[in-house]
mmCIF file of C-alpha atoms in Angstrom:
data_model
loop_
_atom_site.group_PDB
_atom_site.id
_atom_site.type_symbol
_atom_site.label_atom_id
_atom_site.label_comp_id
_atom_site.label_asym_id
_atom_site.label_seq_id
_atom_site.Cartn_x
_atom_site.Cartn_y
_atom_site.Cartn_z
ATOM 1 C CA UNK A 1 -16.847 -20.011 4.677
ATOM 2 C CA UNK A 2 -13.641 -21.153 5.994
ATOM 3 C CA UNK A 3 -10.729 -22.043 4.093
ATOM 4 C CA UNK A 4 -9.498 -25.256 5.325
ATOM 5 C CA UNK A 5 -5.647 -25.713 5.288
ATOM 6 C CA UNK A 6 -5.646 -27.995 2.346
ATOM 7 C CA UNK A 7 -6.945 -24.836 0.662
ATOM 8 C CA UNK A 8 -4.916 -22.174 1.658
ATOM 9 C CA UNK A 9 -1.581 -24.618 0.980
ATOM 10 C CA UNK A 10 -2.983 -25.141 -2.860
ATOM 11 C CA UNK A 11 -3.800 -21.282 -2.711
ATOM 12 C CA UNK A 12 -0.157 -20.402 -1.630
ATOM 13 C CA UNK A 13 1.576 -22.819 -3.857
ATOM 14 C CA UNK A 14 -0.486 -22.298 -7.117
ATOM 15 C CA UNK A 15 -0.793 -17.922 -7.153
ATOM 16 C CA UNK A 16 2.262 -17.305 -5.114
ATOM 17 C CA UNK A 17 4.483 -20.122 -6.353
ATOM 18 C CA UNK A 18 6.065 -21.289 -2.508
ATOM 19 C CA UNK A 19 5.073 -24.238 -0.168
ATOM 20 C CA UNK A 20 3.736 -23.396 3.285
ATOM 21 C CA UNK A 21 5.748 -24.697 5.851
ATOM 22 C CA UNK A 22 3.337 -23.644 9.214
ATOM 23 C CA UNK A 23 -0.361 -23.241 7.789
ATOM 24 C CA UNK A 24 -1.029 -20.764 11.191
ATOM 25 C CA UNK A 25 0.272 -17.357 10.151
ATOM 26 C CA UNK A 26 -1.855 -17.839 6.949
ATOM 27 C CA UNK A 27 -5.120 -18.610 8.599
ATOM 28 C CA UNK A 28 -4.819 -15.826 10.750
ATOM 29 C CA UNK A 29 -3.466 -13.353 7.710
ATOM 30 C CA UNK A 30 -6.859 -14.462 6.099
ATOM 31 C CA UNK A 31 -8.971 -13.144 9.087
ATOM 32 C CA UNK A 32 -10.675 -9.933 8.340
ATOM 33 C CA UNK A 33 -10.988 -7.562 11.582
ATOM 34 C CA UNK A 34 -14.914 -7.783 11.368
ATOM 35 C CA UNK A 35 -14.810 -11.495 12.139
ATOM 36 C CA UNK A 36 -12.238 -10.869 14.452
ATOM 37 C CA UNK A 37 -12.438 -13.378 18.414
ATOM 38 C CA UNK A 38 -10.525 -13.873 21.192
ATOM 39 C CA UNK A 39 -7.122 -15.970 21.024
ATOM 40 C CA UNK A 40 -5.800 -18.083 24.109
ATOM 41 C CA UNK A 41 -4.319 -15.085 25.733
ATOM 42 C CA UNK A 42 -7.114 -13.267 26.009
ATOM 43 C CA UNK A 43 -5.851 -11.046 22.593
ATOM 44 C CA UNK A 44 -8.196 -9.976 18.912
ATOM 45 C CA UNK A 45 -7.683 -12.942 16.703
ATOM 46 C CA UNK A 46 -6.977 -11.455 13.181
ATOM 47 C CA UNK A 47 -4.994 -10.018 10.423
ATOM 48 C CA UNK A 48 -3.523 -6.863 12.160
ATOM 49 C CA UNK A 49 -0.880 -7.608 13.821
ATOM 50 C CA UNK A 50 0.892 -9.033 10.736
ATOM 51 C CA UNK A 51 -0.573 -6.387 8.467
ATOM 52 C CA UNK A 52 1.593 -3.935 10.541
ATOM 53 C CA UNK A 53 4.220 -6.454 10.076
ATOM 54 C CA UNK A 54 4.225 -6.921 6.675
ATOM 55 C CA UNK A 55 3.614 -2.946 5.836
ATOM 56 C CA UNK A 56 6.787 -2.822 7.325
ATOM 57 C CA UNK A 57 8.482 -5.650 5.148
ATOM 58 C CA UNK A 58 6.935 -4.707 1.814
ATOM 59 C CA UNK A 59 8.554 -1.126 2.533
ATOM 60 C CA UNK A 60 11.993 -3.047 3.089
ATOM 61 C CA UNK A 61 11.990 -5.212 -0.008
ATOM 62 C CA UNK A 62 10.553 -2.480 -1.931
ATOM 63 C CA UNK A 63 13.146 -0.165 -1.013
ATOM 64 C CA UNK A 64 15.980 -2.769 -1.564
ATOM 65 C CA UNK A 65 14.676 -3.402 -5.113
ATOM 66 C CA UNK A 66 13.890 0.172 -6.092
ATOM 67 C CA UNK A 67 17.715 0.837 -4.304
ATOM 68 C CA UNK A 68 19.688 -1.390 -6.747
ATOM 69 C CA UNK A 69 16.990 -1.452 -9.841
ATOM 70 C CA UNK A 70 17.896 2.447 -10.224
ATOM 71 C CA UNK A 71 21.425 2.899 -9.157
ATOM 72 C CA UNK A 72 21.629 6.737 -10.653
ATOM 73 C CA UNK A 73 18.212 7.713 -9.553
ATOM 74 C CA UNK A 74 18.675 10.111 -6.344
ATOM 75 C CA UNK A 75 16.491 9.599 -2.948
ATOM 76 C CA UNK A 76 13.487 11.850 -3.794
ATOM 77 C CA UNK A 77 12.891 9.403 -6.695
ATOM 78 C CA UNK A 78 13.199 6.262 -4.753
ATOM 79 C CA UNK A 79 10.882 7.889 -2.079
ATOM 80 C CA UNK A 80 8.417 8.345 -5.104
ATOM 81 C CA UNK A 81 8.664 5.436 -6.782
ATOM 82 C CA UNK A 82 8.202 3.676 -3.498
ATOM 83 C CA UNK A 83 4.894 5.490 -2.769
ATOM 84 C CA UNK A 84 3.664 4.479 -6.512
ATOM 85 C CA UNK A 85 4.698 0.565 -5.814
ATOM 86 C CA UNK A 86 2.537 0.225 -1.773
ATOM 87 C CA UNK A 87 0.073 2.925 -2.051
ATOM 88 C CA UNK A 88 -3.774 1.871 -0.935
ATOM 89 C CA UNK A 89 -4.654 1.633 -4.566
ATOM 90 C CA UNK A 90 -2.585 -0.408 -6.229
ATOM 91 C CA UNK A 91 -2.448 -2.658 -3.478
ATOM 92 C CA UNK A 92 -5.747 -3.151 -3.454
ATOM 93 C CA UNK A 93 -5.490 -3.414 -7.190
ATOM 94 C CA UNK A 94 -2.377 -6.402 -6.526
ATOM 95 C CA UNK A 95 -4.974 -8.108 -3.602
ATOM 96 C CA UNK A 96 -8.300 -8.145 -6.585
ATOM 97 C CA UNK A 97 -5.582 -9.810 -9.328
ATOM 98 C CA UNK A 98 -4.295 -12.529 -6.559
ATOM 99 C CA UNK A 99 -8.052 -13.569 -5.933
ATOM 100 C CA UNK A 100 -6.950 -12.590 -2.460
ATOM 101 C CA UNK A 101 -10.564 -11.330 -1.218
ATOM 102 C CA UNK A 102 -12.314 -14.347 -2.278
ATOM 103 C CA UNK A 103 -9.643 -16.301 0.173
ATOM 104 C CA UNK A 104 -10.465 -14.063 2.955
ATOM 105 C CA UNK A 105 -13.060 -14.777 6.358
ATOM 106 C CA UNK A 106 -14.949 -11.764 6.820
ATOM 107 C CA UNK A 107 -18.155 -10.812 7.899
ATOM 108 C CA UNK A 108 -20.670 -11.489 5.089
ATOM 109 C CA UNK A 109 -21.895 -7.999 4.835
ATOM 110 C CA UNK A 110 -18.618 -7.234 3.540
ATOM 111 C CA UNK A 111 -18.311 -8.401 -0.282
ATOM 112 C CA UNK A 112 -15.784 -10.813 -0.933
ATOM 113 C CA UNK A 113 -14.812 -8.835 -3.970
ATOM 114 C CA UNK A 114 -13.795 -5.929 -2.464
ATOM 115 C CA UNK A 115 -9.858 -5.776 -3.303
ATOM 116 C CA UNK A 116 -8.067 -5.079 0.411
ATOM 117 C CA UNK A 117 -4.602 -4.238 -0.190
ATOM 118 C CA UNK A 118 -4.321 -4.333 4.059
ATOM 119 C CA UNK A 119 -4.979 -8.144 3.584
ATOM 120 C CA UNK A 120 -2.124 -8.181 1.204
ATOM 121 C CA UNK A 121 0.247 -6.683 3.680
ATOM 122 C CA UNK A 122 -0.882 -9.679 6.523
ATOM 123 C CA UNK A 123 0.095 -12.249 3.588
ATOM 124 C CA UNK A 124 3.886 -10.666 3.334
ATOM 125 C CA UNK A 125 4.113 -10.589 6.885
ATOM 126 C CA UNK A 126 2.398 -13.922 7.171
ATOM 127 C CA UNK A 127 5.103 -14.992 4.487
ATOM 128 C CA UNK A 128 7.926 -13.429 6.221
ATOM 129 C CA UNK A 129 7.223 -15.582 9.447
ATOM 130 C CA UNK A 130 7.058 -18.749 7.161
ATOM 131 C CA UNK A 131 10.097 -18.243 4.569
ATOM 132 C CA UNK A 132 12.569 -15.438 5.854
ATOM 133 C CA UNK A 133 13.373 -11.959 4.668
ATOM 134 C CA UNK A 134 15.236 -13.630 1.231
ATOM 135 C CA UNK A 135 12.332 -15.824 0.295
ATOM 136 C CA UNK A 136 9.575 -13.604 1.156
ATOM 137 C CA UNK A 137 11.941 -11.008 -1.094
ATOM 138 C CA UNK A 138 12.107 -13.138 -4.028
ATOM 139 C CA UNK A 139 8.521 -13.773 -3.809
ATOM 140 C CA UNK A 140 7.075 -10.280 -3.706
ATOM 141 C CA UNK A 141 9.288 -8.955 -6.075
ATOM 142 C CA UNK A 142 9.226 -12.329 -9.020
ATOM 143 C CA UNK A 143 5.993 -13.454 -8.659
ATOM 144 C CA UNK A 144 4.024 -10.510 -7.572
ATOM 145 C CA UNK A 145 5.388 -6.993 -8.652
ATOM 146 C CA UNK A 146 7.261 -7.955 -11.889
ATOM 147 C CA UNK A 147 4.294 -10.425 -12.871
ATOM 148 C CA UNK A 148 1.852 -8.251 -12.527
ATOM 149 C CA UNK A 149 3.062 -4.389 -12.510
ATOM 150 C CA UNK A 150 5.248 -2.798 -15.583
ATOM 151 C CA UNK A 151 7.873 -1.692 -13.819
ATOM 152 C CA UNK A 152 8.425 1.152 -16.383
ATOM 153 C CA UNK A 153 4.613 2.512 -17.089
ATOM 154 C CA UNK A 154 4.662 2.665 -12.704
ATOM 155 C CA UNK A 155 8.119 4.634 -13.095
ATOM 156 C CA UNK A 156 6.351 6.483 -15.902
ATOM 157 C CA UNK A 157 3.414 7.604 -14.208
ATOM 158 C CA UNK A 158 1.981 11.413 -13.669
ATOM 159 C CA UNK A 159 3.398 12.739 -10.196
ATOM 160 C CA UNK A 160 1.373 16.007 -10.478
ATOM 161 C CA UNK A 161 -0.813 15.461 -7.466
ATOM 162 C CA UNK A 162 -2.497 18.447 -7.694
ATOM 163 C CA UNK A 163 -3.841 18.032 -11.066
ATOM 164 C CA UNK A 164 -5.265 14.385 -9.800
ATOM 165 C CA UNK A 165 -6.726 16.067 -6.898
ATOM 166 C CA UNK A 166 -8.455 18.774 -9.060
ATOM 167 C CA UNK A 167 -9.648 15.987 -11.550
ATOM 168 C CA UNK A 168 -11.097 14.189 -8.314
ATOM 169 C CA UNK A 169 -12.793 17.113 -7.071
ATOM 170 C CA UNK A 170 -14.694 18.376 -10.463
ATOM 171 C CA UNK A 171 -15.763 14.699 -10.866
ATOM 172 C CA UNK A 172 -16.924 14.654 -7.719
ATOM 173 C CA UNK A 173 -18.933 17.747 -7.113
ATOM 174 C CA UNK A 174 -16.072 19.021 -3.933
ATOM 175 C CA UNK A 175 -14.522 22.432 -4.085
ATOM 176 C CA UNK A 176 -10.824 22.055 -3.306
ATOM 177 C CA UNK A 177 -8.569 25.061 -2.146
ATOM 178 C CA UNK A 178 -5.212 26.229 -1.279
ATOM 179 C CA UNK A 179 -4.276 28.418 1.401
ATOM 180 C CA UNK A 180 -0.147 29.929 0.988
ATOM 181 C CA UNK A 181 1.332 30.775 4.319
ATOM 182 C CA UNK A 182 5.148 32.350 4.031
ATOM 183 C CA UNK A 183 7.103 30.611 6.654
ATOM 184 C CA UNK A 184 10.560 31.686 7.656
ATOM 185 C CA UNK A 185 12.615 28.868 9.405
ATOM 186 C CA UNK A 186 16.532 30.619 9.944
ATOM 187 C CA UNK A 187 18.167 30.956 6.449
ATOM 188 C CA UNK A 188 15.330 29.319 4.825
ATOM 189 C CA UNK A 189 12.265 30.512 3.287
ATOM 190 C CA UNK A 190 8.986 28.015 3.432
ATOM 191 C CA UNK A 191 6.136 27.856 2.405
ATOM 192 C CA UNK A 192 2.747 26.168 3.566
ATOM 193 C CA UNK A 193 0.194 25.020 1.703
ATOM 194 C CA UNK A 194 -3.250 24.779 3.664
ATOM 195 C CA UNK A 195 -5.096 22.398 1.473
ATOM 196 C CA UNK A 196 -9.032 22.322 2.043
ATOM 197 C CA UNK A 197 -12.162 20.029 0.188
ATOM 198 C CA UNK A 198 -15.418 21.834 0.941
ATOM 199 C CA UNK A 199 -13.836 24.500 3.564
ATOM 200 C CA UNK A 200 -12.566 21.669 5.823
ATOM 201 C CA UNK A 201 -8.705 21.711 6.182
ATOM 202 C CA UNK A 202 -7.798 18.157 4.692
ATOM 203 C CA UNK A 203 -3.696 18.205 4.421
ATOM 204 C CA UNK A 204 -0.737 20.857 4.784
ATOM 205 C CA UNK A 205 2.508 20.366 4.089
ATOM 206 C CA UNK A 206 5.868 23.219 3.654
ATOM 207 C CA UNK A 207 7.720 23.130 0.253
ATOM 208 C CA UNK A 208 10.590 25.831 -1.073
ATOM 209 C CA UNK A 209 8.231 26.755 -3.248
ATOM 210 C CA UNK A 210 4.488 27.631 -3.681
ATOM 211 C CA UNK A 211 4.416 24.672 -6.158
ATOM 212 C CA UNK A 212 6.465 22.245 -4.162
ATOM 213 C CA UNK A 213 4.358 22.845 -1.274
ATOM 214 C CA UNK A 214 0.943 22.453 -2.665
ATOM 215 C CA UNK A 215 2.287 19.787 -4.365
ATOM 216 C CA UNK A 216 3.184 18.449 -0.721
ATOM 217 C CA UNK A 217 0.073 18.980 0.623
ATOM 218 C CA UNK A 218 -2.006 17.463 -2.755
ATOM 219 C CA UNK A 219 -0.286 14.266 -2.060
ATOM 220 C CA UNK A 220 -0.703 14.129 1.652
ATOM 221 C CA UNK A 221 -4.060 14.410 0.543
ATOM 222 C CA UNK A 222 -4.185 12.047 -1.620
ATOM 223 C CA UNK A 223 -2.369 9.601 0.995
ATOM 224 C CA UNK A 224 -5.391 9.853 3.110
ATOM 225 C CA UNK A 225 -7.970 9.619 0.512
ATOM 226 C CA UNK A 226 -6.453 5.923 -0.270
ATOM 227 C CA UNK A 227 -6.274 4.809 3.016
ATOM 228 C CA UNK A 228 -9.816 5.193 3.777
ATOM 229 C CA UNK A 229 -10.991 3.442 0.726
#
């Protein structure tokens, strides 16, 4: 069913702590591709658009925070910690704890409890449209990440992707494997890391290192795993 705009204004104000100044971005942040129609100009009415918009403010703000939060940390870090805060999981994880879903129009095979972390990145851009880069930034961070995240348990957290995608695979039955290719590129010596689930070549990546590379390539893995959850 249809939120109506009383609904989504409560919604905003009460979980995200802001007023909504122009209702619009937020109904169409709430509109799940599989219910998707046709707008005035002829283009797909739903969430996309501002989910690529949002993806792209998240990374910003998260960045920014993570930037001055750790001021002796060096750039691989950042990178890393960045990838813990907005991967697929955990935002899916942020949408289930915001009662997002449940706020969503969708088609009704789809369960409304599903968390959809894509829907969460339409809200920030819906946001950013609404409040402006400082606002929206004061919002993810205040009331979302540091209510709901430990900033040091996420800082914390095992980065050895190729245990994780071991531990997937023996749970799961799958057979995962790693090809080493030596690559020489000038002064520098590579190496590639095939990585393949059931004989099918899944992720690759080069490293300085057989380690660093599988590593590389567990992650990538990983990466792609999330995303089609």
């Amino acid at each position: 069913m249809d939120k109506t705009d009383k609904e989504i204004r409560r919604y905003f104000k009460n979980i995200f702590g802001f007023r909504v100044r122009n209702v619009e971005p937020f109904r169409i942040a709430l509109i799940h591709k599989s219910v998707s129609s046709n707008d005035a100009i002829g283009g797909r009415l739903n969430n996309e658009r501002l989910e690529y918009l949002g993806d792209a403010i998240l990374g910003s703000i998260i960045a920014d925070f993570l930037y001055h939060k750790y001021p002796l940390e060096s750039e691989g870090v950042l990178t890393r910690m960045r990838s813990k805060l907005v991967n697929r999981n955990r935002l899916n994880n942020l949408a289930r704890k915001l009662g997002l879903p449940e706020m969503m129009r969708m088609d009704s095979h789809i369960t409304s409890n599903t968390p959809n972390g894509n829907a969460l990145e339409a809200v920030v851009g819906a946001i950013y449209i609404d409040q402006g880069f400082k606002r929206t930034y004061d919002i993810i961070i205040h009331n979302i990440f540091l209510t709901f995240l430990d900033m040091n348990e996420v800082y914390a957290e095992d980065d050895d992707y190729k245990s994780r995608i071991l531990i997937w695979a023996q749970h799961n039955r799958h057979k995962v494997t790693f090809d080493i290719q030596n690559e020489d590129k000038g002064r520098d010596h590579l190496y590639r890391a095939i990585l393949s689930i059931d004989g099918k070549e899944c992720a690759q990546a080069l490293g300085q290192s057989v380690k660093k590379a599988e590593q590389a390539a567990a992650e990538k893995a990983l990466a792609a795993m999330e995303t089609k959850e």
